[in-house]
mmCIF file of C-alpha atoms in Angstrom:
data_model
loop_
_atom_site.group_PDB
_atom_site.id
_atom_site.type_symbol
_atom_site.label_atom_id
_atom_site.label_comp_id
_atom_site.label_asym_id
_atom_site.label_seq_id
_atom_site.Cartn_x
_atom_site.Cartn_y
_atom_site.Cartn_z
ATOM 1 C CA MET A 30 -12.094 7.332 -40.189
ATOM 2 C CA TYR A 31 -8.613 8.452 -39.108
ATOM 3 C CA ARG A 32 -10.053 10.709 -36.400
ATOM 4 C CA MET A 33 -11.937 7.797 -34.884
ATOM 5 C CA LEU A 34 -8.785 5.664 -34.898
ATOM 6 C CA ILE A 35 -6.782 8.421 -33.198
ATOM 7 C CA VAL A 36 -9.486 8.952 -30.567
ATOM 8 C CA CYS A 37 -9.625 5.192 -29.873
ATOM 9 C CA LEU A 38 -5.849 5.011 -29.534
ATOM 10 C CA MET A 39 -5.843 7.990 -27.162
ATOM 11 C CA PHE A 40 -8.573 6.397 -25.038
ATOM 12 C CA VAL A 41 -6.773 3.035 -24.832
ATOM 13 C CA THR A 42 -3.454 4.691 -24.010
ATOM 14 C CA THR A 43 -4.972 6.962 -21.362
ATOM 15 C CA THR A 44 -6.864 4.175 -19.608
ATOM 16 C CA GLY A 45 -3.781 1.979 -19.695
ATOM 17 C CA PHE A 46 -1.739 4.633 -17.906
ATOM 18 C CA ALA A 47 -4.521 5.342 -15.423
ATOM 19 C CA GLN A 48 -4.613 1.714 -14.304
ATOM 20 C CA ALA A 49 -0.865 1.142 -14.171
ATOM 21 C CA PRO A 50 0.341 1.209 -10.561
ATOM 22 C CA GLU A 51 3.296 3.484 -10.004
ATOM 23 C CA GLY A 52 4.432 1.685 -6.898
ATOM 24 C CA VAL A 53 5.469 3.161 -3.600
ATOM 25 C CA THR A 54 8.157 5.849 -3.589
ATOM 26 C CA ARG A 55 9.522 8.388 -1.111
ATOM 27 C CA ARG A 56 6.948 10.845 -2.485
ATOM 28 C CA SER A 57 3.997 8.515 -1.900
ATOM 29 C CA PRO A 58 1.241 9.608 0.498
ATOM 30 C CA LEU A 59 2.274 9.002 4.088
ATOM 31 C CA SER A 60 0.362 8.135 7.233
ATOM 32 C CA SER A 61 1.752 7.327 10.669
ATOM 33 C CA PHE A 62 0.579 6.445 14.155
ATOM 34 C CA SER A 63 1.782 4.683 17.275
ATOM 35 C CA THR A 64 0.529 1.382 18.602
ATOM 36 C CA HIS A 65 0.774 -0.388 21.939
ATOM 37 C CA LYS A 66 1.703 -3.626 20.100
ATOM 38 C CA THR A 67 5.231 -4.741 19.331
ATOM 39 C CA SER A 68 6.294 -4.960 15.689
ATOM 40 C CA ASP A 69 5.879 -8.763 15.827
ATOM 41 C CA ASP A 70 2.322 -8.536 17.200
ATOM 42 C CA PHE A 71 1.375 -5.783 14.752
ATOM 43 C CA ALA A 72 2.823 -7.730 11.796
ATOM 44 C CA ARG A 73 0.919 -10.845 12.881
ATOM 45 C CA CYS A 74 -2.351 -8.883 13.046
ATOM 46 C CA MET A 75 -1.689 -7.306 9.640
ATOM 47 C CA SER A 76 -0.841 -10.664 8.032
ATOM 48 C CA GLU A 77 -4.176 -12.090 9.158
ATOM 49 C CA ALA A 78 -6.125 -8.971 8.144
ATOM 50 C CA LEU A 79 -4.472 -8.712 4.698
ATOM 51 C CA ARG A 80 -4.881 -12.396 3.815
ATOM 52 C CA THR A 81 -8.206 -12.006 1.958
ATOM 53 C CA ASP A 82 -7.764 -8.800 -0.069
ATOM 54 C CA PHE A 83 -3.973 -8.753 -0.350
ATOM 55 C CA PRO A 84 -2.860 -12.409 -0.382
ATOM 56 C CA ALA A 85 0.629 -11.726 -1.785
ATOM 57 C CA SER A 86 1.602 -9.480 1.158
ATOM 58 C CA ARG A 87 4.697 -10.370 3.099
ATOM 59 C CA VAL A 88 6.519 -9.391 6.271
ATOM 60 C CA ASP A 89 10.282 -8.813 6.175
ATOM 61 C CA PRO A 90 12.711 -7.857 8.922
ATOM 62 C CA GLY A 91 13.187 -4.086 9.022
ATOM 63 C CA LYS A 92 15.935 -1.887 10.431
ATOM 64 C CA ALA A 93 14.235 -1.492 13.807
ATOM 65 C CA GLY A 94 11.284 -3.875 13.571
ATOM 66 C CA LYS A 95 9.282 -5.152 10.610
ATOM 67 C CA GLU A 96 8.550 -4.083 7.049
ATOM 68 C CA ILE A 97 5.220 -5.160 5.567
ATOM 69 C CA LEU A 98 4.870 -5.132 1.777
ATOM 70 C CA VAL A 99 1.185 -5.078 0.848
ATOM 71 C CA SER A 100 0.312 -6.657 -2.500
ATOM 72 C CA GLY A 101 -2.581 -8.521 -4.052
ATOM 73 C CA ASP A 102 -0.476 -10.066 -6.808
ATOM 74 C CA PRO A 103 3.040 -11.514 -6.402
ATOM 75 C CA SER A 104 4.178 -10.087 -9.748
ATOM 76 C CA ALA A 105 2.860 -6.558 -9.079
ATOM 77 C CA ALA A 106 4.514 -3.714 -7.207
ATOM 78 C CA PRO A 107 3.346 -3.303 -3.594
ATOM 79 C CA VAL A 108 0.354 -1.018 -3.108
ATOM 80 C CA ALA A 109 1.716 -0.033 0.312
ATOM 81 C CA VAL A 110 4.861 -0.349 2.393
ATOM 82 C CA ILE A 111 4.453 -0.345 6.161
ATOM 83 C CA ASP A 112 7.462 0.207 8.426
ATOM 84 C CA VAL A 113 6.927 -0.817 12.037
ATOM 85 C CA ALA A 114 9.683 0.294 14.425
ATOM 86 C CA ASP A 115 9.764 -1.027 17.967
ATOM 87 C CA GLY A 116 9.878 1.614 20.667
ATOM 88 C CA VAL A 117 11.543 1.615 24.054
ATOM 89 C CA GLY A 118 9.389 -0.055 26.694
ATOM 90 C CA GLY A 119 7.034 -1.783 24.234
ATOM 91 C CA GLY A 120 4.822 -0.450 21.528
ATOM 92 C CA ALA A 121 5.818 0.623 18.050
ATOM 93 C CA MET A 122 5.663 3.451 15.539
ATOM 94 C CA VAL A 123 3.874 2.614 12.273
ATOM 95 C CA VAL A 124 4.655 4.510 9.055
ATOM 96 C CA ILE A 125 2.616 3.681 5.944
ATOM 97 C CA ARG A 126 3.412 4.763 2.386
ATOM 98 C CA THR A 127 0.715 4.020 -0.182
ATOM 99 C CA ALA A 128 0.768 3.954 -3.973
ATOM 100 C CA SER A 129 -2.807 5.222 -4.033
ATOM 101 C CA SER A 130 -3.562 8.796 -5.009
ATOM 102 C CA MET A 131 -6.429 8.974 -2.505
ATOM 103 C CA GLN A 132 -6.053 10.558 0.903
ATOM 104 C CA PRO A 133 -4.167 8.161 3.188
ATOM 105 C CA ALA A 134 -7.026 8.035 5.710
ATOM 106 C CA ARG A 135 -9.314 6.624 2.990
ATOM 107 C CA ASP A 136 -6.829 4.053 1.736
ATOM 108 C CA PRO A 137 -7.924 0.471 2.532
ATOM 109 C CA THR A 138 -4.421 -0.462 3.682
ATOM 110 C CA VAL A 139 -4.360 2.382 6.202
ATOM 111 C CA LYS A 140 -7.805 1.377 7.462
ATOM 112 C CA ILE A 141 -6.659 -2.213 7.970
ATOM 113 C CA ALA A 142 -3.541 -1.005 9.797
ATOM 114 C CA ARG A 143 -5.559 1.255 12.082
ATOM 115 C CA ASN A 144 -7.786 -1.718 12.959
ATOM 116 C CA CYS A 145 -4.636 -3.562 14.102
ATOM 117 C CA GLN A 146 -3.536 -0.596 16.174
#
């Protein structure tokens, strides 16, 4: 009886930790690329593309362009942070940090960003 209770508690605890998002940190998987769009144009494209799957996403002013915080729930930590820095002569550099443990190229946020490239 006690063994079953302990096993159940371990299972519940383990699945709870597995589903808890850790949020985006400096150690999060990173992906980057350049785009011919300005940070404003890229942010506009991303806002439209994220609307369905990540409705709580928002665009903030960044140090050299825009910062896009990707989230599906307003009370949850962002699943990705996208920094878009305007370059000289047009275009921008896009740096994406994701909270996902999957390879950045397979992350849905990175795929959406590449489609806005």
